[in-house]
C-alpha positions as a LaTeX table, in Angstrom:
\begin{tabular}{lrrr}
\hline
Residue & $x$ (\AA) & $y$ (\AA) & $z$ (\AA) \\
\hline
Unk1 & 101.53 & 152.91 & 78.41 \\
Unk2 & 100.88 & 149.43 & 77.09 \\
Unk3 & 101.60 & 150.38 & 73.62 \\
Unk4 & 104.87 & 151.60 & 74.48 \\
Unk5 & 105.56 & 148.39 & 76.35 \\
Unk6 & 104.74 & 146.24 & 73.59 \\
Unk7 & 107.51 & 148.29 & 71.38 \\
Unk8 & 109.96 & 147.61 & 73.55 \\
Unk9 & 109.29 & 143.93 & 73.82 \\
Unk10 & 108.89 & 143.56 & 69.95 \\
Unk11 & 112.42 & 145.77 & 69.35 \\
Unk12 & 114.32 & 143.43 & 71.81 \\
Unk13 & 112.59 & 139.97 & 70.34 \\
Unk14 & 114.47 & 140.83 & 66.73 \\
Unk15 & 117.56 & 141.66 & 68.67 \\
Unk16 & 117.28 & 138.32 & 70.09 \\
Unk17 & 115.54 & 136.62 & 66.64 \\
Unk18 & 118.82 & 137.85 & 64.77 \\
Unk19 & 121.24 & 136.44 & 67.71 \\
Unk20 & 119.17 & 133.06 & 67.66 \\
Unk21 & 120.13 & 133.03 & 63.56 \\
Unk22 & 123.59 & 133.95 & 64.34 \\
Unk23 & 124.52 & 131.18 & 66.47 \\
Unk24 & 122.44 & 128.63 & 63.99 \\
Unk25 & 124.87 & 129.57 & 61.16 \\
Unk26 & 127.52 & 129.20 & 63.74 \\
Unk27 & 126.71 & 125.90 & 64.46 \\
Unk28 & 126.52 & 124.85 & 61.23 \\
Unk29 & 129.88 & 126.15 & 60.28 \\
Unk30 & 131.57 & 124.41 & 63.23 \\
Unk31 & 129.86 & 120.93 & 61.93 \\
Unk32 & 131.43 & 121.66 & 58.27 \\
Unk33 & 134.53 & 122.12 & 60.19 \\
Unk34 & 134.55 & 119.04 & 61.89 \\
Unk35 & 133.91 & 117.24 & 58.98 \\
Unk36 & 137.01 & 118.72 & 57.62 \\
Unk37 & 138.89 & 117.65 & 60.43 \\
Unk38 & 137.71 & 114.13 & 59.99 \\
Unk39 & 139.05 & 114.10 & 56.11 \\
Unk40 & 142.36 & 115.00 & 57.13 \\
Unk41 & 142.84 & 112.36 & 59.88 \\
Unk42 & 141.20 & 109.97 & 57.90 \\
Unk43 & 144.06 & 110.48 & 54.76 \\
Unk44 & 146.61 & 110.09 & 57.67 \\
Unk45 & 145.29 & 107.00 & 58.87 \\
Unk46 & 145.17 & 105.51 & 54.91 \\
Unk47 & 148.63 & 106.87 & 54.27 \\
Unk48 & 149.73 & 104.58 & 57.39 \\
Unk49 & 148.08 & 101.60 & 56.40 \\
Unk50 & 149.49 & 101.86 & 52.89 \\
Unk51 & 153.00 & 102.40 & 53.57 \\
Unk52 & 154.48 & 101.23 & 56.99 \\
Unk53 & 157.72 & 102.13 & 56.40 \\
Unk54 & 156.64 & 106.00 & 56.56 \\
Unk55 & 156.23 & 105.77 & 59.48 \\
Unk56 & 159.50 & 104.32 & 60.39 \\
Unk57 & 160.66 & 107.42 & 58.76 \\
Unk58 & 158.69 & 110.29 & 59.90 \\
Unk59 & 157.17 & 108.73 & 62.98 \\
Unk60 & 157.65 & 112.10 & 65.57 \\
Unk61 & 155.94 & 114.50 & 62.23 \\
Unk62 & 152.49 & 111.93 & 61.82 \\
Unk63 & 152.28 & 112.05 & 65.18 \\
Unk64 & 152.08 & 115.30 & 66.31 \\
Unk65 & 150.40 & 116.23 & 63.16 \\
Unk66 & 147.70 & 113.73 & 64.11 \\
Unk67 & 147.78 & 115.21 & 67.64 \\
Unk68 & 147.11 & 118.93 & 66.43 \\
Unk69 & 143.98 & 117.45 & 64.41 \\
Unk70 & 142.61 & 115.76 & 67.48 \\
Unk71 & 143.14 & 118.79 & 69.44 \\
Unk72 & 141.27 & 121.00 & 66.62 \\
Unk73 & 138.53 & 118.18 & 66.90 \\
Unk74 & 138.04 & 118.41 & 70.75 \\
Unk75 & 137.81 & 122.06 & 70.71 \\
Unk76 & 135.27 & 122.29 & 67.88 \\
Unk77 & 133.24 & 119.83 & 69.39 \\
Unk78 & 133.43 & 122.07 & 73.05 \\
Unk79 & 132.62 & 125.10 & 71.03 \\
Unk80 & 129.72 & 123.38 & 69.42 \\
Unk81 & 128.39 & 122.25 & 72.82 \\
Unk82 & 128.75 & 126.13 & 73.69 \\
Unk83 & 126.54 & 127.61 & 70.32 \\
Unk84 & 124.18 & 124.95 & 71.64 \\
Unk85 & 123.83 & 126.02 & 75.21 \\
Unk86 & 123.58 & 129.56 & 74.21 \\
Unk87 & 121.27 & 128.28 & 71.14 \\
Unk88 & 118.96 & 127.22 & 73.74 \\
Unk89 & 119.07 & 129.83 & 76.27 \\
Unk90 & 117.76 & 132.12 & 73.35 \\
Unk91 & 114.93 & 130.22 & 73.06 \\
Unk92 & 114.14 & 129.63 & 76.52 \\
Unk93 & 114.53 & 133.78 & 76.65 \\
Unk94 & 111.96 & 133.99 & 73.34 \\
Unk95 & 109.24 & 131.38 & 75.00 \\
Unk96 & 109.26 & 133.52 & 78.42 \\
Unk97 & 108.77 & 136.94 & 77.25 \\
Unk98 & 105.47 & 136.28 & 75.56 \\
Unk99 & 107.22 & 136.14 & 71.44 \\
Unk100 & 104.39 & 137.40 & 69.23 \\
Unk101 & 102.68 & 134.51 & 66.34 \\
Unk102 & 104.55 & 136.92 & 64.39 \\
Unk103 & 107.72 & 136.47 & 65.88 \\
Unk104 & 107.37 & 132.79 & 65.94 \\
Unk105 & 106.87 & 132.39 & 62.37 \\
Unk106 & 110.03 & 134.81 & 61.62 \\
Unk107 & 112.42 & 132.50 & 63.83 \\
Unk108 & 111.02 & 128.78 & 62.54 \\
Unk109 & 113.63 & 128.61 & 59.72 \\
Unk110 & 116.04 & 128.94 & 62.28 \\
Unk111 & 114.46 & 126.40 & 65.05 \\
Unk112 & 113.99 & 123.75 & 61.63 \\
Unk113 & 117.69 & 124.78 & 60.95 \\
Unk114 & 118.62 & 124.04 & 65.21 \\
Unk115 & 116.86 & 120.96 & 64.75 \\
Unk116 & 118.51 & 119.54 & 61.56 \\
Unk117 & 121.96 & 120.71 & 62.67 \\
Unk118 & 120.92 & 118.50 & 66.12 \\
Unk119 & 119.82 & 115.54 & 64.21 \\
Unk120 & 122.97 & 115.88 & 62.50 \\
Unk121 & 125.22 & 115.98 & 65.50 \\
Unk122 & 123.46 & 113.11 & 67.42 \\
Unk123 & 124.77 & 110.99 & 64.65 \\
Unk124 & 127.76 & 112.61 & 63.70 \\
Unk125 & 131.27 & 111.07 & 64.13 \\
Unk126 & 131.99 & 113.61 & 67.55 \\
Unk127 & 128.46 & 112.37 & 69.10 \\
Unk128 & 129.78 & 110.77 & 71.33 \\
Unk129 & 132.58 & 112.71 & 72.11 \\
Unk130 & 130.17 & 115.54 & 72.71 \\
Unk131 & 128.50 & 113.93 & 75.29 \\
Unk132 & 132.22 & 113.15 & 77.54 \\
Unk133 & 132.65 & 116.54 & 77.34 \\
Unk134 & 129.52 & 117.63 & 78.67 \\
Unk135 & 130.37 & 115.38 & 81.48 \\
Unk136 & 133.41 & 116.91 & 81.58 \\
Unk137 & 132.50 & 120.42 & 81.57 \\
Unk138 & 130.17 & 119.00 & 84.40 \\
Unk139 & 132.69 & 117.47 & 86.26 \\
Unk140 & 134.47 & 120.56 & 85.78 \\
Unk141 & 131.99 & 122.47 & 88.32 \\
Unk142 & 133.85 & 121.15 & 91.48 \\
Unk143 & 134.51 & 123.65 & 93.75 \\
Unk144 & 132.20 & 125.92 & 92.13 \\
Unk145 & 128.78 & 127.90 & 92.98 \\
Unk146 & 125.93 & 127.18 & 90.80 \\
Unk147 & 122.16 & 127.28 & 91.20 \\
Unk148 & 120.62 & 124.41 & 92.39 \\
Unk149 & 116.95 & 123.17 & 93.04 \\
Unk150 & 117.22 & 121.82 & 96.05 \\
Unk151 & 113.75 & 121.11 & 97.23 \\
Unk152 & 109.79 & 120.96 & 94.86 \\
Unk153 & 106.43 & 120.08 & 95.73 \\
Unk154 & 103.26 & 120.36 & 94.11 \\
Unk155 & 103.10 & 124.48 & 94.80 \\
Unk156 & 106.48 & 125.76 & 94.04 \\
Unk157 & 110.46 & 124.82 & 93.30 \\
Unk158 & 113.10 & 126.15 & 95.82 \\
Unk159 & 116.77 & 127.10 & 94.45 \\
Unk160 & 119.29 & 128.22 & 96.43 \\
Unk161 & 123.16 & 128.63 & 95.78 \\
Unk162 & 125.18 & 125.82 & 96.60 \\
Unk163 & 128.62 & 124.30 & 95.98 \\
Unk164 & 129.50 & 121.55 & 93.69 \\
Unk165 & 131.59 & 118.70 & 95.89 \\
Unk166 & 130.91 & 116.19 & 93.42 \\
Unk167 & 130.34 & 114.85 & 89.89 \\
Unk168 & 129.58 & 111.40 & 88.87 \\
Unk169 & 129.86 & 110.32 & 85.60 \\
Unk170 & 128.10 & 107.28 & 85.80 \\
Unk171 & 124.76 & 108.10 & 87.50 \\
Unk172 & 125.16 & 111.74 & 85.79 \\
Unk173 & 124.34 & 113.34 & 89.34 \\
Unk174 & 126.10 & 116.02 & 91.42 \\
Unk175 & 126.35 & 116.36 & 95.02 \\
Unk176 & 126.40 & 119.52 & 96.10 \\
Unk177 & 126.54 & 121.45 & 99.78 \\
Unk178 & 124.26 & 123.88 & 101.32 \\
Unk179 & 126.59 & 126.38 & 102.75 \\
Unk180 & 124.30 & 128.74 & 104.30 \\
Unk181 & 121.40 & 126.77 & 105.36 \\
Unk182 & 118.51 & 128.99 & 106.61 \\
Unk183 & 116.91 & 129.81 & 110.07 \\
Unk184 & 114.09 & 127.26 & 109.77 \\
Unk185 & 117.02 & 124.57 & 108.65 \\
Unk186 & 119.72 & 122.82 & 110.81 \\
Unk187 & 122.63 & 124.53 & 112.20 \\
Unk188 & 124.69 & 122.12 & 110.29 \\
Unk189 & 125.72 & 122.27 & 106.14 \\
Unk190 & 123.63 & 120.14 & 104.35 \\
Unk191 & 124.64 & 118.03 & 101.30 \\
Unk192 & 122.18 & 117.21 & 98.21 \\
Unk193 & 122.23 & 114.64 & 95.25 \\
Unk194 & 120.91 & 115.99 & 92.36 \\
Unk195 & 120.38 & 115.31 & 88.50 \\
Unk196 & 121.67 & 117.31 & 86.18 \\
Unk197 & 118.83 & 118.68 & 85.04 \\
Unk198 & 118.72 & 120.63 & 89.00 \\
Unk199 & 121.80 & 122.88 & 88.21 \\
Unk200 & 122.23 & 125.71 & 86.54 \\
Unk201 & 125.96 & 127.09 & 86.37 \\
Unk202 & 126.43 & 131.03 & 87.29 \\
Unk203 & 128.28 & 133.26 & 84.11 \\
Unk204 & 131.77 & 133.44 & 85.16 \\
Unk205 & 132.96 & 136.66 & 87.25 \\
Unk206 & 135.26 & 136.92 & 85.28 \\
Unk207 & 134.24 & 136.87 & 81.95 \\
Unk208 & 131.32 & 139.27 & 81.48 \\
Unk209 & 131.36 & 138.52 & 77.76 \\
Unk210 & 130.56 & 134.76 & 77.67 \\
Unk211 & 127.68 & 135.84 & 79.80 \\
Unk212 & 123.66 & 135.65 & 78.51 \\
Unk213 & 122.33 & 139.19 & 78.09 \\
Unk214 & 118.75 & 139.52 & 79.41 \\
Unk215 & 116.98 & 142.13 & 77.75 \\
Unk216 & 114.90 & 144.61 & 79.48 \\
Unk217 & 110.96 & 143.01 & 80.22 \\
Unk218 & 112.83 & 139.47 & 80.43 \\
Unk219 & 111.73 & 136.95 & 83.19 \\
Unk220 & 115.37 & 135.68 & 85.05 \\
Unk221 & 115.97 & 133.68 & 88.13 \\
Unk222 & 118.15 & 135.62 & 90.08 \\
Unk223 & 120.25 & 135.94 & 93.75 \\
Unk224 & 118.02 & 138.05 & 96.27 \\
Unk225 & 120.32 & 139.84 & 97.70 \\
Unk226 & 121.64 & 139.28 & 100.62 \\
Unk227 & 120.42 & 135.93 & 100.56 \\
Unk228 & 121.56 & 132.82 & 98.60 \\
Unk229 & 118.04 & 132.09 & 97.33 \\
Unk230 & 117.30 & 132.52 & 94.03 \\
Unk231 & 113.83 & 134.10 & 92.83 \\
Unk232 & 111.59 & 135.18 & 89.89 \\
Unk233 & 112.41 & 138.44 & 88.76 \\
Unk234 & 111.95 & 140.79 & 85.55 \\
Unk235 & 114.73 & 142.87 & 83.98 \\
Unk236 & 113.67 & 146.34 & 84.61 \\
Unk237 & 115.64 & 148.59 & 82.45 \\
Unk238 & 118.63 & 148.67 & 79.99 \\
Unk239 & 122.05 & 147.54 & 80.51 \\
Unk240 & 124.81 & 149.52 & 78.74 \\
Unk241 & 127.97 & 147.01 & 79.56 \\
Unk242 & 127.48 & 143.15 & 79.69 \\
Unk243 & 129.35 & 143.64 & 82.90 \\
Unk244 & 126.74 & 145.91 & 84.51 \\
Unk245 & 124.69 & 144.90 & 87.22 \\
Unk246 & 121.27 & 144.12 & 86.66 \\
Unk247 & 118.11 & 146.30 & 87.33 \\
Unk248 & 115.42 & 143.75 & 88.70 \\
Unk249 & 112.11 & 143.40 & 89.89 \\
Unk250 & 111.69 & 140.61 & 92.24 \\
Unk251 & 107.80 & 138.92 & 91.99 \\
Unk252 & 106.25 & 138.91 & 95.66 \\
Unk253 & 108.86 & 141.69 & 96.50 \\
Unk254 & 106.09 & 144.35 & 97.04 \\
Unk255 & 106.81 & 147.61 & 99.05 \\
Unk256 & 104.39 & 150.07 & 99.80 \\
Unk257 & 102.34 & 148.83 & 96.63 \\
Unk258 & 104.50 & 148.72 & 94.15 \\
Unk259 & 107.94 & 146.82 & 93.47 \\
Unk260 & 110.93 & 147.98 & 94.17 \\
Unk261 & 113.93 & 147.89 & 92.04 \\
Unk262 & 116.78 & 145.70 & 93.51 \\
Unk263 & 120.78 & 145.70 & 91.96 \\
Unk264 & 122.04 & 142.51 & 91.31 \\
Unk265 & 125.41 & 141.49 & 89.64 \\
Unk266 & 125.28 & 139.63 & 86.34 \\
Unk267 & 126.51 & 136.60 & 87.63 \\
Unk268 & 124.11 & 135.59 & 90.12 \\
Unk269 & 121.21 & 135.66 & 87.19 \\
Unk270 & 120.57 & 133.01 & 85.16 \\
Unk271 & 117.67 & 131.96 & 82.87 \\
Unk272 & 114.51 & 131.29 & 83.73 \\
Unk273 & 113.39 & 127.41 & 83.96 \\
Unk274 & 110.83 & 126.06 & 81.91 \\
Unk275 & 107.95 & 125.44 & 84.00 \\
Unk276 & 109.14 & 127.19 & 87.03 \\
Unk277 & 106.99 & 127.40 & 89.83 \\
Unk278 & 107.19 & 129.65 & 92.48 \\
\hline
\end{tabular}
């Protein structure tokens, strides 16, 4: 039983190993392509300087040709904040299903490569445009479900789904409602403030594809259902469609000693926190 286990959980780790690779060259590529981007306004921006009276002539042209580059710009840098996030979510998916020294060793070209290409970024022209647009995609939430820690203590984290009422730019914290407050809690909805680093935005309904795919043996956080808390859980078998519900196992969910296997869609599971206490 264990060995076939531990064949399973090496087969999907390469799956994943190659994915993790994938995105790295992505993100590279999308860096070259900014840089491109950057040449080309930059020529614009000399031809002005140097001769005026162009521009007198074919103001309506530079202009919306300088427009189109800035627009190419924007979206490269929000599909480079994209590779990262699912970059990341790779590895958080690696470090929680137990990756083998083996493993490890195959995927540290591409973790020096994730580094490098971050080192790069942080001081690349779009820097700092990278970060409004995290704010943005943030501030984009409103109105929105995500998961949210809402309460911690020394023993274990509480998340629950919530709405997003608010982003703030400045203090980089949301403020969020409690919709369905539980038994033990008042009858009234109750608001939080919380730090970024509290939410975790759900995979669009919609879009099944732009969605994380949790391999089978993966720890997830995930919607018990009928409830709007979220819990530990492991993926318990295969998915064939990246629109399928999930097969989970919910920790503490024990029924006539053993676990019982619980349906959940694939947008109410998200990955599991690092450090996650429960």
């Amino acid at each position: 039983m264990s060995s076939s286990v531990g064949g399973g959980s090496a087969g999907g780790g390469g799956a994943d190993i190659a994915s993790l690779l994938e995105k790295a060259k992505e993100l590279d590529q999308l860096k070259k392509d900014q840089d491109d981007i950057v040449v080309e306004i930059n020529k614009i921006h000399k031809k002005v300087l140097a001769s005026p009276e162009m521009v007198d002539k074919s103001v309506d042209a530079i202009l919306l040709k300088l427009r189109g580059l800035y627009a190419r710009a924007k979206e490269l840098s929000e599909n480079e904040i994209s590779a990262s996030n699912a970059l990341i979510g790779l590895l958080d998916g690696l470090l929680q299903s137990g990756a083998s020294t083996a493993q490890k060793k195959k995927i540290e070209v591409g973790e020096q490569k994730k580094k490098r290409i971050k080192s790069d970024t942080d001081s690349a022209r779009f820097s700092a445009a990278s970060m409004r647009n995290q704010l943005d995609q943030a501030a984009s939430l409103k109105g929105e479900q995500v998961a949210a820690r809402v309460k911690s203590d020394d023993e274990k984290d509480e998340w629950f789904v919530v709405k997003v009422i608010h982003f703030d730019k400045e203090t980089k914290e949301y403020e969020v409602l409690d919709e369905e407050p539980g038994d033990d809690e008042e009858s009234t909805q109750k608001k939080y403030k919380l730090p970024m680093s509290y939410i975790i935005p759900f995979p669009k309904k919609g879009d099944p594809s732009s969605a994380p795919d949790f391999g089978q043996g993966r720890q997830v956080l995930a919607v018990y259902p009928g409830t709007t808390a979220l819990y530990r859980a492991t993926v318990a078998s295969h998915r064939k469609r990246k629109s399928d519900d999930y097969i989970l196992e919910f920790d503490d969910d024990e029924e006539d000693g053993s676990l019982p296997q619980r349906a959940v869609p694939f947008y109410r599971v998200v990955a599991l926190p690092e450090g996650h206490r429960q």
